[in-house]
Coordinates of C-alpha atoms in Angstrom, one line a residue:
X1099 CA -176.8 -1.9 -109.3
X1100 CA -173.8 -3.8 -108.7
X1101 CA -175.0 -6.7 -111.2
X1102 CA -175.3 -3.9 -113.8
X1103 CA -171.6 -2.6 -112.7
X1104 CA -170.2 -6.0 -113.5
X1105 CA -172.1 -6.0 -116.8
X1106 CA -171.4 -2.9 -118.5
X1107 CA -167.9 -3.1 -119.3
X1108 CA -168.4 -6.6 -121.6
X1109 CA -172.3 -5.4 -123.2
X1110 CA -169.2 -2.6 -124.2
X1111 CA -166.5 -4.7 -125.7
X1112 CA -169.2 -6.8 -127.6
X1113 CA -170.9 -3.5 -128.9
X1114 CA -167.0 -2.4 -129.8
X1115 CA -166.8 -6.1 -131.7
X1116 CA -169.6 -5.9 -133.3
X1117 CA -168.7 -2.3 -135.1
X1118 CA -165.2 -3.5 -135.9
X1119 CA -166.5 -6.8 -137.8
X1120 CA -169.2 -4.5 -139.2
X1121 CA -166.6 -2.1 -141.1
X1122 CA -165.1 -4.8 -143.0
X1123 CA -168.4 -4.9 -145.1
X1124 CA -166.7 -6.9 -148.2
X1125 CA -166.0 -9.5 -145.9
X1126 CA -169.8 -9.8 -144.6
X1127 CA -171.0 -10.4 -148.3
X1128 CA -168.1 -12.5 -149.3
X1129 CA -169.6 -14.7 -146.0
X1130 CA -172.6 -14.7 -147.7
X1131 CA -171.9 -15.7 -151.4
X1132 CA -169.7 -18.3 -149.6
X1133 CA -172.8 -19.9 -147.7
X1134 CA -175.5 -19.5 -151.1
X1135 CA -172.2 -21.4 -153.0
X1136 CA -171.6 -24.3 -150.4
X1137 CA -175.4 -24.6 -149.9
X1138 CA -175.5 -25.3 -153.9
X1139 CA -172.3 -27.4 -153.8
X1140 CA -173.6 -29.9 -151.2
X1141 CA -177.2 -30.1 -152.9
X1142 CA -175.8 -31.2 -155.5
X1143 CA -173.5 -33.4 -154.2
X1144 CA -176.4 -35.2 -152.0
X1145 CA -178.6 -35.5 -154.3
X1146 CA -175.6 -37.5 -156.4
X1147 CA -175.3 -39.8 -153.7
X1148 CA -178.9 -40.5 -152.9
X1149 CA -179.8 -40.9 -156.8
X1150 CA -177.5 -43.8 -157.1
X1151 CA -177.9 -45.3 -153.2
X1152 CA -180.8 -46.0 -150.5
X1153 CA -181.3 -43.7 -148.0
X1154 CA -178.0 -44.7 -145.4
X1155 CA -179.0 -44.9 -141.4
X1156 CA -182.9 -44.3 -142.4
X1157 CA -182.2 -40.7 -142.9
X1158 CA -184.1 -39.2 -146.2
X1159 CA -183.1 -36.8 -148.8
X1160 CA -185.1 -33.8 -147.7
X1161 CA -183.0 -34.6 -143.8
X1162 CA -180.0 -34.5 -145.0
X1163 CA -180.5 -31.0 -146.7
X1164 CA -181.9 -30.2 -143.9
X1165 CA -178.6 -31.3 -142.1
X1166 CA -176.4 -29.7 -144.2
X1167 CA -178.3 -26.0 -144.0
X1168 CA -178.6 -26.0 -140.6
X1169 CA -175.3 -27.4 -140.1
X1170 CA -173.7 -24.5 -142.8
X1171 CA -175.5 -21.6 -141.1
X1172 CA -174.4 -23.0 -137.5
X1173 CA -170.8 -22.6 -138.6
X1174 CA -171.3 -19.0 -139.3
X1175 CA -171.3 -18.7 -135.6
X1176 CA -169.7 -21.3 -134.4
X1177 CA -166.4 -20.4 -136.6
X1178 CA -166.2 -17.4 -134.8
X1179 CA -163.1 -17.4 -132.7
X1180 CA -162.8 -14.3 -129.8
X1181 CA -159.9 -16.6 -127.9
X1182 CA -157.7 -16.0 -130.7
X1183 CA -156.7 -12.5 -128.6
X1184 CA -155.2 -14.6 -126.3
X1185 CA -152.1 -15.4 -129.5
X1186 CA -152.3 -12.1 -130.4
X1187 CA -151.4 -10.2 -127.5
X1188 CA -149.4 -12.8 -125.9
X1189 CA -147.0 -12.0 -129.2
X1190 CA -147.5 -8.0 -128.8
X1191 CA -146.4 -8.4 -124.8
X1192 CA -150.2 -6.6 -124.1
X1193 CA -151.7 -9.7 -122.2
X1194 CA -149.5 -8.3 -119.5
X1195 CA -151.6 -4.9 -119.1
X1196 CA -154.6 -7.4 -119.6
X1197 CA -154.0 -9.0 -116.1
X1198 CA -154.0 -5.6 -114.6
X1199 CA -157.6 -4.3 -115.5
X1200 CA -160.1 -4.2 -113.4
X1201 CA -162.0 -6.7 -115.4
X1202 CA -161.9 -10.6 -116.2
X1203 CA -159.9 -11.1 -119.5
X1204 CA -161.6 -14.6 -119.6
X1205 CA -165.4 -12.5 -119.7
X1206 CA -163.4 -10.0 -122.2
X1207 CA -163.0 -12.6 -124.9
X1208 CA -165.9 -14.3 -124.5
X1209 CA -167.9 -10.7 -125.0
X1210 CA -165.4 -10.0 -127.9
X1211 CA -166.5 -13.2 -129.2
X1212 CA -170.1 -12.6 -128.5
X1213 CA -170.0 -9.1 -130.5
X1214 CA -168.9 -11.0 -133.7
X1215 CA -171.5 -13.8 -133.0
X1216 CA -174.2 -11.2 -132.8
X1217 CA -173.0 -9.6 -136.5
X1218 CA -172.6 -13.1 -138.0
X1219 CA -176.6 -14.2 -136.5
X1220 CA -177.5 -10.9 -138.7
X1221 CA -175.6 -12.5 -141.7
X1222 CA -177.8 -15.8 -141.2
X1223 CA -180.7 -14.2 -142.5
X1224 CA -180.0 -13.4 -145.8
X1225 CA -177.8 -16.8 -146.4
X1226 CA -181.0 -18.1 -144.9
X1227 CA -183.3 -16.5 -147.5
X1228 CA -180.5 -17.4 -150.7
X1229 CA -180.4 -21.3 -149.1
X1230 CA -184.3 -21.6 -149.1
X1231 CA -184.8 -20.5 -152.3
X1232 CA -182.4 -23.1 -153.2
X1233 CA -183.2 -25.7 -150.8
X1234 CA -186.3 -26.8 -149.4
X1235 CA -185.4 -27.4 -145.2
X1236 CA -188.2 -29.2 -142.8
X1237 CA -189.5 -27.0 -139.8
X1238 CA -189.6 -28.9 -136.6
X1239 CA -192.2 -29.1 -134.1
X1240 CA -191.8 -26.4 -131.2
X1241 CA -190.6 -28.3 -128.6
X1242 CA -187.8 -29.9 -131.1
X1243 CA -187.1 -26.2 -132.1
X1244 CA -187.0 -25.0 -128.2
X1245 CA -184.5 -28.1 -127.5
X1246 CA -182.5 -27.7 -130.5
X1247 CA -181.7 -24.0 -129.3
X1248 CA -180.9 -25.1 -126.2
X1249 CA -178.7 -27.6 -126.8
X1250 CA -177.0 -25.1 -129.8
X1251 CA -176.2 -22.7 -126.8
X1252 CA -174.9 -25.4 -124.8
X1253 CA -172.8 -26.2 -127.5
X1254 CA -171.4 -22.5 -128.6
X1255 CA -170.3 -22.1 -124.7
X1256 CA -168.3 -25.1 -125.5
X1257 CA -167.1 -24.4 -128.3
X1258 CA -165.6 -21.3 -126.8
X1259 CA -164.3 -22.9 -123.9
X1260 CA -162.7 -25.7 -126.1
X1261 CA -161.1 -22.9 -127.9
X1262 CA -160.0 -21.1 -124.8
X1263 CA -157.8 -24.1 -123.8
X1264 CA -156.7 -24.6 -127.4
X1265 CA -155.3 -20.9 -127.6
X1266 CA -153.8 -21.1 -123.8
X1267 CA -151.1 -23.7 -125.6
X1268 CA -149.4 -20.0 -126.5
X1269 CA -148.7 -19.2 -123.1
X1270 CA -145.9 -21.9 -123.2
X1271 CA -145.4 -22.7 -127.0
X1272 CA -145.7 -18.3 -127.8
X1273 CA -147.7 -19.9 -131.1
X1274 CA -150.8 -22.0 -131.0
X1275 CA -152.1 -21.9 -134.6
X1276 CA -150.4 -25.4 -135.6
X1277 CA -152.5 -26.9 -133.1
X1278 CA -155.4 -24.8 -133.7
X1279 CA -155.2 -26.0 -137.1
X1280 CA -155.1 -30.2 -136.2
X1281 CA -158.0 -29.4 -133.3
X1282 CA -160.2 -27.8 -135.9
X1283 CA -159.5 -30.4 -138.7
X1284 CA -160.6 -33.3 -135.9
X1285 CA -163.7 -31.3 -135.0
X1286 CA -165.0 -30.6 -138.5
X1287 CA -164.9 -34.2 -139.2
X1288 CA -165.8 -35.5 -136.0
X1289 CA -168.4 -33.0 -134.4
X1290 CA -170.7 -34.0 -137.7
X1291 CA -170.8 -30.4 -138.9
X1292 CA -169.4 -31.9 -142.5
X1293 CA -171.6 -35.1 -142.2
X1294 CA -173.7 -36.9 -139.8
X1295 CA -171.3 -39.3 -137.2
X1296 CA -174.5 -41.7 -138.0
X1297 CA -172.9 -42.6 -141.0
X1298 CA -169.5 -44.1 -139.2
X1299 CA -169.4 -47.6 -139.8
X1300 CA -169.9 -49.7 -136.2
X1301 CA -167.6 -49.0 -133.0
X1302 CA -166.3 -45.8 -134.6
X1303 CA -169.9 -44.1 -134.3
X1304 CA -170.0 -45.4 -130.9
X1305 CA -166.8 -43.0 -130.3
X1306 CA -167.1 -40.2 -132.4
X1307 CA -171.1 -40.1 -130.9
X1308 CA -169.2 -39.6 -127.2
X1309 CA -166.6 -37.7 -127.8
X1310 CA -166.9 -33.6 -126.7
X1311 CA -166.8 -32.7 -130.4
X1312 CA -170.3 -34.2 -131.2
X1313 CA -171.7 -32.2 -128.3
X1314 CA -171.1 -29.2 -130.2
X1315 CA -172.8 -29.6 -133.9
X1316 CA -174.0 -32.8 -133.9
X1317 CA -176.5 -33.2 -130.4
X1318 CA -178.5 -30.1 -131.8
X1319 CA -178.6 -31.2 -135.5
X1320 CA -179.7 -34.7 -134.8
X1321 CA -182.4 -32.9 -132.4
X1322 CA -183.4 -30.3 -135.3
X1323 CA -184.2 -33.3 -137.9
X1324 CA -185.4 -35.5 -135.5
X1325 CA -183.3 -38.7 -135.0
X1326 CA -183.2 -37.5 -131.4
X1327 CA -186.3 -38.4 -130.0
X1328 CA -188.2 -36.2 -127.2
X1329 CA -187.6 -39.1 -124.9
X1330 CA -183.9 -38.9 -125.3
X1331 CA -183.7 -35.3 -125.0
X1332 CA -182.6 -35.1 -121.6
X1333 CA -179.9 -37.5 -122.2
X1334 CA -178.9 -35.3 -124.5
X1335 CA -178.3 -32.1 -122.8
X1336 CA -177.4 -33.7 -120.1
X1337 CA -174.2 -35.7 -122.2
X1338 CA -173.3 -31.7 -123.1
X1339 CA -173.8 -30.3 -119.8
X1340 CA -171.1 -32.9 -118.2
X1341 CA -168.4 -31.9 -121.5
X1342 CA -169.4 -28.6 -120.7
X1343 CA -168.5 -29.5 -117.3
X1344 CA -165.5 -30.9 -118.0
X1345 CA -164.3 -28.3 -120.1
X1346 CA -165.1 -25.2 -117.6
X1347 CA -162.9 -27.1 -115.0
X1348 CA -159.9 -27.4 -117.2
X1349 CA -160.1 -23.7 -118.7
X1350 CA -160.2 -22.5 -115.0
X1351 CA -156.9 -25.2 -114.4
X1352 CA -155.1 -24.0 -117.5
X1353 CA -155.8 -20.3 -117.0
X1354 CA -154.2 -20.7 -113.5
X1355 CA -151.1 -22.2 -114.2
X1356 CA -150.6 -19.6 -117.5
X1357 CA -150.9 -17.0 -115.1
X1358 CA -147.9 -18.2 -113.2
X1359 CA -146.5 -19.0 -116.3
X1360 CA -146.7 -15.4 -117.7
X1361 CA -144.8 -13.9 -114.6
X1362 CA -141.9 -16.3 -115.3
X1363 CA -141.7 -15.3 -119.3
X1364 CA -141.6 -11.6 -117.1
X1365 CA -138.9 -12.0 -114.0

């Protein structure tokens, strides 16, 4: 009963997210012709590169379209951004009455987030159908498919939380969207979501393969074609569960301390 009373509110706020990105029904094709046009592009564009060159790091043609679908169709979700709130009514003075609810506002943008993720998985089937026609993508085996979606949700909780502390910068700066720009640049080239980190040249895919930006697209995309064997899937998981890890500890650090930051900008 109680578990249920906790509940509620947030099943609300993503059901109320979910009809608000709904209206804007232009902008749910447009995301679609934009996925079927990108799929194209980067066909083409790998099948350039592999027409004059051998196959680089092993990985063959019909994987790296593979990659690239899977990796375009994970950024339909993973673009989605429910911390951005935190700018918004920090500018319109609302975060205040925020703090006041009986509710967490930290469980409030996660569920607004989650209510836009759950219209955007919708929007993956159709893009889905358009790419296929287009591209031909491998299936994996169950257990890689069972991994790869764990290791995908492991990756879209840190995703939020990396955007959580990203959008907590406005709580002293009043503007975050510089650095929201610079963060996202570094993680669409380093996460592997543009192309795989196994094509960095020596030391530098030793780094990039570490950092917490790698735990987000490219663990479960290396897992989905395969250059992540079952053997090392629990060293896999487990290198995202320690980020995640990581990451929980300093949103619950940062949160804290913008708090008491909020009822200075107030006294």
């Amino acid at each position: 009963m109680h578990w249920e009373f906790r509940v509620a509110p947030y099943f609300e706020f993503a059901k109320k997210a979910f009809a608000r990105e709904a209206t804007y029904r232009m902008e749910v094709f447009t995301n679609i012709g934009s996925l079927v046009l990108r799929v194209y592009l980067m066909r083409m564009v790998w099948l350039a590169l592999y027409a004059q060159n051998a196959a680089p790091q092993g990985i063959a043609l019909h994987q790296i379209l593979t990659y690239t679908v899977v990796a375009l169709l994970m950024s339909l979700i993973l673009e989605v951004d429910g911390t951005r709130l935190i700018r918004d009514r920090l500018r319109d003075g609302s975060i205040a009455t925020d703090f006041m609810k009986p509710i967490s506002p930290v469980l409030f943008f996660f569920s607004d987030g989650a209510g836009q993720t759950a219209l955007h998985t919708l929007l993956i089937l159709p893009s889905l159908g358009f790419a296929l026609l287009m591209v031909h993508i491998d299936i994996p085996s169950p257990l890689a498919a069972a991994t790869f979606v764990l290791s995908f949700a492991i990756g879209y909780v840190l995703n939020f939380l990396l955007n959580f502390c990203m959008n907590c910068v406005a709580f002293w700066t009043m503007e975050s969207f510089a650095v929201q720009l610079i963060v996202r640049w570094c993680s669409d080239l380093l996460s592997g979501q543009i192309i795989p980190l196994l094509f960095f040249p020596g030391i530098l895919q030793k780094i990039v393969l570490v950092l917490p930006f790698a735990a987000i697209y490219s663990t479960p995309l290396l897992i989905y074609i395969g250059r992540i064997p079952p053997a090392e899937y629990s060293a896999a998981l487990l290198s995202q569960i320690v980020w995640l890890a990581v990451f929980a500890l300093l949103s619950v650090i940062i949160w804290n301390r913008a708090q008491r930051r909020l009822v200075v900008q107030g006294g």
